[in-house]
Amino acid sequence: MTSFRSFRSFRAAAAVALLLASSITVAGTVKYIEVTSPEAMLAAKENLVSTFKYHLRGAQRYAAAHGPATTTERAYTGFRMEWAKATAAQVKYRWIDSTGRPRTTLYHGLSGRVAAAALPHEAGVAVPSFDMPDWAQYYSDVNPNVYARIPDGEHSILEESMAGDSTARLGRGYDAEMRALRTIERDILAGNIPRGGVIAAWVSQPPCQACRKAFQIFSDAYHVNIHVIHLPAYEPGATGDVRLFQMTKNRMLRDFHLRVENERAGKIADNFCPRM
């Protein structure tokens, strides 16, 4: 079974490599690729599941730190509904370091009006804004993984360029792709990574118009060649490969609730790792 899965993963990676190779463009452009073949679907699912799993680990740490009130059925229901419909974006920024070696940093974005801190302290507490000031401490930013977030009041070329565009209003704060791009921009402006890299963005649904504008602005401003590989639009009742990622998300959310409930009861250690 393991060898079969490895073979499928190899075929999936090869299929996506062919997609990228067949659509190479010059630096500073954006290319969109909708995956449709079973092999490409599998590769996309594996990337997106790893990003969703990254966020669930942060949610588990938050739940463990804030006690039983965060894992009641009432508290969990709102969290599950928010994350079940969330868009995931794993944005890979490839760049060359000062020694000439190729490097890749993974930016994990998840959409939604509230961050993982949607798990409330208690019933009746007002819904927080989309980014909680203390939420980053529950994520593990260990190279090459980075939590994608947008701090309040941060300088951004993307924000300035889209400020007068009403159609891009929602994309500035709540979209997974925008959170990833803003975090990459922050690292570029801080000198952590150079301009002129290459982006491969894996997104769990077709990017909206706001995010497409953001990708183009980012590409032009920072001289980055971008490939956006996305799943087809998901609709309830969809069949076949289109359902792969959504089904996996739903299962992982069920596992999450079971694990944090067991942890609260002292049945397992604090080492949450969702089952694949």
Coordinates of C-alpha atoms in Angstrom, one line a residue:
M1 CA 0.0 0.0 0.0
T2 CA 2.8 2.4 0.9
S3 CA 4.6 1.8 -2.4
F4 CA 1.3 2.3 -4.3
R5 CA 0.7 5.7 -2.5
S6 CA 4.3 6.7 -3.2
F7 CA 3.9 5.9 -6.9
R8 CA 0.6 7.8 -7.0
S9 CA 2.3 10.8 -5.3
F10 CA 5.2 10.6 -7.8
R11 CA 2.8 10.5 -10.7
A12 CA 0.9 13.5 -9.2
A13 CA 4.1 15.5 -8.8
A14 CA 5.2 14.7 -12.3
A15 CA 1.8 15.7 -13.7
V16 CA 2.0 19.1 -12.0
A17 CA 5.6 19.6 -13.1
L18 CA 4.5 19.1 -16.7
L19 CA 1.7 21.7 -16.1
L20 CA 4.1 24.3 -14.9
A21 CA 6.7 23.5 -17.5
S22 CA 4.2 23.9 -20.3
S23 CA 3.1 27.3 -19.1
I24 CA 6.4 29.0 -18.2
T25 CA 6.2 32.8 -18.7
V26 CA 8.7 35.6 -18.3
A27 CA 9.3 37.2 -14.9
G28 CA 6.6 39.6 -13.7
T29 CA 3.6 37.7 -15.1
V30 CA 0.7 35.6 -13.6
K31 CA -0.5 32.3 -15.0
Y32 CA -3.6 30.5 -13.8
I33 CA -3.9 26.7 -14.1
E34 CA -7.0 24.8 -13.1
V35 CA -6.2 21.2 -12.3
T36 CA -8.6 18.6 -13.7
S37 CA -6.7 15.3 -14.1
P38 CA -6.7 12.8 -11.2
E39 CA -2.9 13.0 -10.8
A40 CA -2.9 16.8 -10.6
M41 CA -5.9 16.7 -8.3
L42 CA -4.0 14.4 -5.9
A43 CA -0.9 16.7 -5.9
A44 CA -3.1 19.7 -5.2
K45 CA -4.9 17.9 -2.4
E46 CA -1.7 16.9 -0.7
N47 CA -0.4 20.5 -0.7
L48 CA -3.6 22.0 0.5
V49 CA -4.2 19.3 3.2
S50 CA -0.7 20.0 4.6
T51 CA -1.7 23.7 4.9
F52 CA -5.0 22.9 6.5
K53 CA -3.3 20.6 8.9
Y54 CA -0.8 23.3 9.8
H55 CA -3.7 25.6 10.8
L56 CA -5.4 22.8 12.8
R57 CA -2.3 22.3 14.8
G58 CA -2.4 26.0 15.8
A59 CA -6.1 25.7 16.7
Q60 CA -5.3 22.7 18.9
R61 CA -2.6 24.7 20.8
Y62 CA -5.1 27.5 21.2
A63 CA -7.7 25.2 22.6
A64 CA -5.2 23.6 25.0
A65 CA -4.1 27.0 26.2
H66 CA -7.6 28.3 26.9
G67 CA -9.2 25.5 28.6
P68 CA -12.5 23.6 28.4
A69 CA -14.7 26.6 27.3
T70 CA -13.0 26.4 23.9
T71 CA -14.0 22.8 23.2
T72 CA -17.7 22.7 24.1
E73 CA -20.0 21.6 21.4
R74 CA -21.5 25.1 21.1
A75 CA -18.0 26.7 20.7
Y76 CA -16.9 24.0 18.3
T77 CA -19.9 24.3 15.9
G78 CA -19.1 27.9 14.9
F79 CA -15.4 27.0 14.4
R80 CA -16.2 24.0 12.3
M81 CA -18.7 25.9 10.1
E82 CA -16.1 28.7 9.6
W83 CA -13.2 26.3 8.7
A84 CA -15.3 23.9 6.6
K85 CA -16.0 26.7 4.1
A86 CA -12.6 28.3 4.3
T87 CA -10.3 28.5 1.3
A88 CA -6.8 27.2 1.8
A89 CA -3.8 28.6 0.0
Q90 CA -0.3 27.2 0.2
V91 CA 2.0 29.7 -1.5
K92 CA 5.6 28.6 -2.2
Y93 CA 8.1 31.3 -2.7
R94 CA 11.3 30.1 -4.4
W95 CA 14.3 32.3 -4.3
I96 CA 18.1 32.2 -4.3
D97 CA 20.1 32.9 -1.1
S98 CA 23.3 34.9 -0.8
T99 CA 25.4 31.7 -1.3
G100 CA 23.6 30.9 -4.6
R101 CA 21.5 28.1 -3.2
P102 CA 17.8 27.7 -4.2
R103 CA 15.5 28.1 -1.2
T104 CA 11.7 27.6 -0.8
T105 CA 9.5 29.2 1.9
L106 CA 5.9 27.9 2.4
Y107 CA 3.3 30.5 3.3
H108 CA 0.1 28.9 4.8
G109 CA -3.1 31.0 4.3
L110 CA -6.6 30.3 5.4
S111 CA -9.6 32.5 4.6
G112 CA -12.4 33.6 6.9
R113 CA -13.7 36.6 8.8
V114 CA -12.2 35.2 12.0
A115 CA -8.9 33.5 12.4
A116 CA -8.5 30.2 14.2
A117 CA -9.3 32.0 17.4
A118 CA -12.9 31.6 16.3
L119 CA -12.9 29.2 19.2
P120 CA -14.4 31.6 21.8
H121 CA -13.5 31.9 25.4
E122 CA -17.1 31.6 26.4
A123 CA -20.6 31.9 24.9
G124 CA -21.8 35.4 24.2
V125 CA -18.3 36.9 23.5
A126 CA -18.3 39.3 20.5
V127 CA -16.8 37.8 17.3
P128 CA -13.2 39.1 17.1
S129 CA -11.9 40.9 14.0
F130 CA -10.3 38.8 11.3
D131 CA -6.8 38.9 12.9
M132 CA -6.3 38.4 16.7
P133 CA -3.1 40.1 18.0
D134 CA -2.0 37.2 20.1
W135 CA -2.9 34.4 17.6
A136 CA 0.5 34.0 16.0
Q137 CA 2.0 32.6 19.2
Y138 CA 0.0 29.4 18.7
Y139 CA 1.5 28.7 15.3
S140 CA 4.8 27.0 14.7
D141 CA 6.8 29.1 12.2
V142 CA 9.6 26.7 11.7
N143 CA 11.5 26.9 8.4
P144 CA 10.2 26.6 5.8
N145 CA 6.7 27.1 7.2
V146 CA 5.2 30.6 7.8
Y147 CA 1.8 31.5 9.2
A148 CA 0.1 34.0 6.8
R149 CA -1.5 36.9 8.6
I150 CA -2.1 40.6 8.2
P151 CA -1.3 42.8 11.2
D152 CA -3.2 46.0 11.6
G153 CA -1.7 49.2 10.3
E154 CA 1.0 47.5 8.2
H155 CA 2.5 49.4 5.2
S156 CA 1.7 47.5 2.0
I157 CA 2.0 48.3 -1.7
L158 CA -0.9 45.9 -2.2
E159 CA -3.1 47.7 0.2
E160 CA -2.3 51.1 -1.2
S161 CA -2.9 49.9 -4.8
M162 CA -6.3 48.4 -4.0
A163 CA -7.4 51.1 -1.6
G164 CA -9.8 52.8 -4.0
D165 CA -11.1 49.6 -5.7
S166 CA -14.5 48.6 -4.2
T167 CA -14.4 45.3 -6.0
A168 CA -11.2 44.4 -4.1
R169 CA -12.6 45.3 -0.7
L170 CA -13.0 41.8 0.7
G171 CA -9.7 40.5 -0.6
R172 CA -7.7 42.9 1.5
G173 CA -8.2 41.0 4.7
Y174 CA -10.2 37.8 4.6
D175 CA -8.9 35.9 1.6
A176 CA -6.3 33.2 2.0
E177 CA -4.3 34.3 -1.0
M178 CA -4.2 37.9 0.2
R179 CA -3.0 36.9 3.6
A180 CA -0.2 34.8 2.0
L181 CA 0.8 37.6 -0.4
R182 CA 0.9 40.2 2.3
T183 CA 3.1 38.0 4.5
I184 CA 5.5 37.4 1.6
E185 CA 5.5 41.2 1.0
R186 CA 6.4 41.7 4.7
D187 CA 9.3 39.4 4.4
I188 CA 10.6 41.1 1.2
L189 CA 10.3 44.6 2.8
A190 CA 12.1 43.3 5.9
G191 CA 14.9 41.9 3.8
N192 CA 14.2 38.3 4.8
I193 CA 13.8 37.2 1.2
P194 CA 14.8 38.9 -2.0
R195 CA 12.5 40.3 -4.7
G196 CA 12.4 38.5 -8.1
G197 CA 11.6 35.1 -6.8
V198 CA 9.1 32.6 -8.3
I199 CA 5.7 31.8 -6.7
A200 CA 3.7 28.6 -7.1
A201 CA 0.4 29.1 -5.3
W202 CA -1.9 26.2 -4.6
V203 CA -5.5 27.3 -3.9
S204 CA -8.5 25.2 -3.0
Q205 CA -10.9 27.1 -5.3
P206 CA -10.7 29.5 -8.3
P207 CA -9.3 32.9 -7.0
C208 CA -11.8 35.7 -6.9
Q209 CA -11.4 38.9 -8.9
A210 CA -9.9 40.7 -5.9
C211 CA -7.2 38.1 -5.5
R212 CA -6.4 38.1 -9.2
K213 CA -5.8 41.8 -9.0
A214 CA -3.6 41.3 -6.0
F215 CA -1.5 38.6 -7.7
Q216 CA -0.9 41.0 -10.7
I217 CA -0.1 43.9 -8.5
F218 CA 2.4 41.8 -6.5
S219 CA 4.0 40.4 -9.6
D220 CA 4.5 43.9 -11.1
A221 CA 5.7 45.5 -7.8
Y222 CA 8.2 42.7 -6.8
H223 CA 9.2 41.3 -10.2
V224 CA 7.8 37.8 -9.4
N225 CA 6.7 35.2 -11.9
I226 CA 3.5 33.6 -10.4
H227 CA 1.7 30.3 -11.2
V228 CA -1.6 29.9 -9.5
I229 CA -2.7 26.2 -9.5
H230 CA -6.3 26.0 -8.3
L231 CA -9.0 23.4 -7.9
P232 CA -12.3 23.8 -9.8
A233 CA -15.1 25.5 -8.0
Y234 CA -16.7 23.3 -5.3
E235 CA -20.4 23.0 -5.0
P236 CA -22.3 21.0 -2.5
G237 CA -23.2 17.7 -4.1
A238 CA -20.2 17.6 -6.3
T239 CA -18.8 14.2 -7.1
G240 CA -15.5 12.6 -8.1
D241 CA -12.1 14.2 -7.6
V242 CA -13.5 17.7 -7.0
R243 CA -14.7 16.4 -3.6
L244 CA -11.3 15.2 -2.4
F245 CA -10.2 18.2 -0.5
Q246 CA -13.5 19.1 1.0
M247 CA -14.1 15.5 2.2
T248 CA -10.6 15.5 3.8
K249 CA -11.2 18.8 5.5
N250 CA -14.5 17.6 7.0
R251 CA -12.8 14.4 8.3
M252 CA -9.9 16.4 9.8
L253 CA -12.3 18.7 11.6
R254 CA -14.2 15.8 13.1
D255 CA -10.8 14.3 14.2
F256 CA -9.8 17.7 15.7
H257 CA -12.9 17.8 17.9
L258 CA -12.4 14.3 19.1
R259 CA -8.8 14.9 19.8
V260 CA -9.3 18.1 21.8
E261 CA -12.2 16.5 23.7
N262 CA -10.0 13.6 24.6
E263 CA -7.2 15.9 25.5
R264 CA -9.5 17.9 27.8
A265 CA -10.4 14.6 29.5
G266 CA -6.8 13.7 30.0
K267 CA -6.9 10.8 27.6
I268 CA -4.1 11.9 25.2
A269 CA -1.0 14.0 25.4
D270 CA -0.6 17.4 23.9
N271 CA 0.8 16.3 20.5
F272 CA -2.1 16.7 18.1
C273 CA -1.5 15.5 14.6
P274 CA -4.6 15.0 12.5
R275 CA -5.0 11.6 10.9
M276 CA -4.5 11.6 7.1

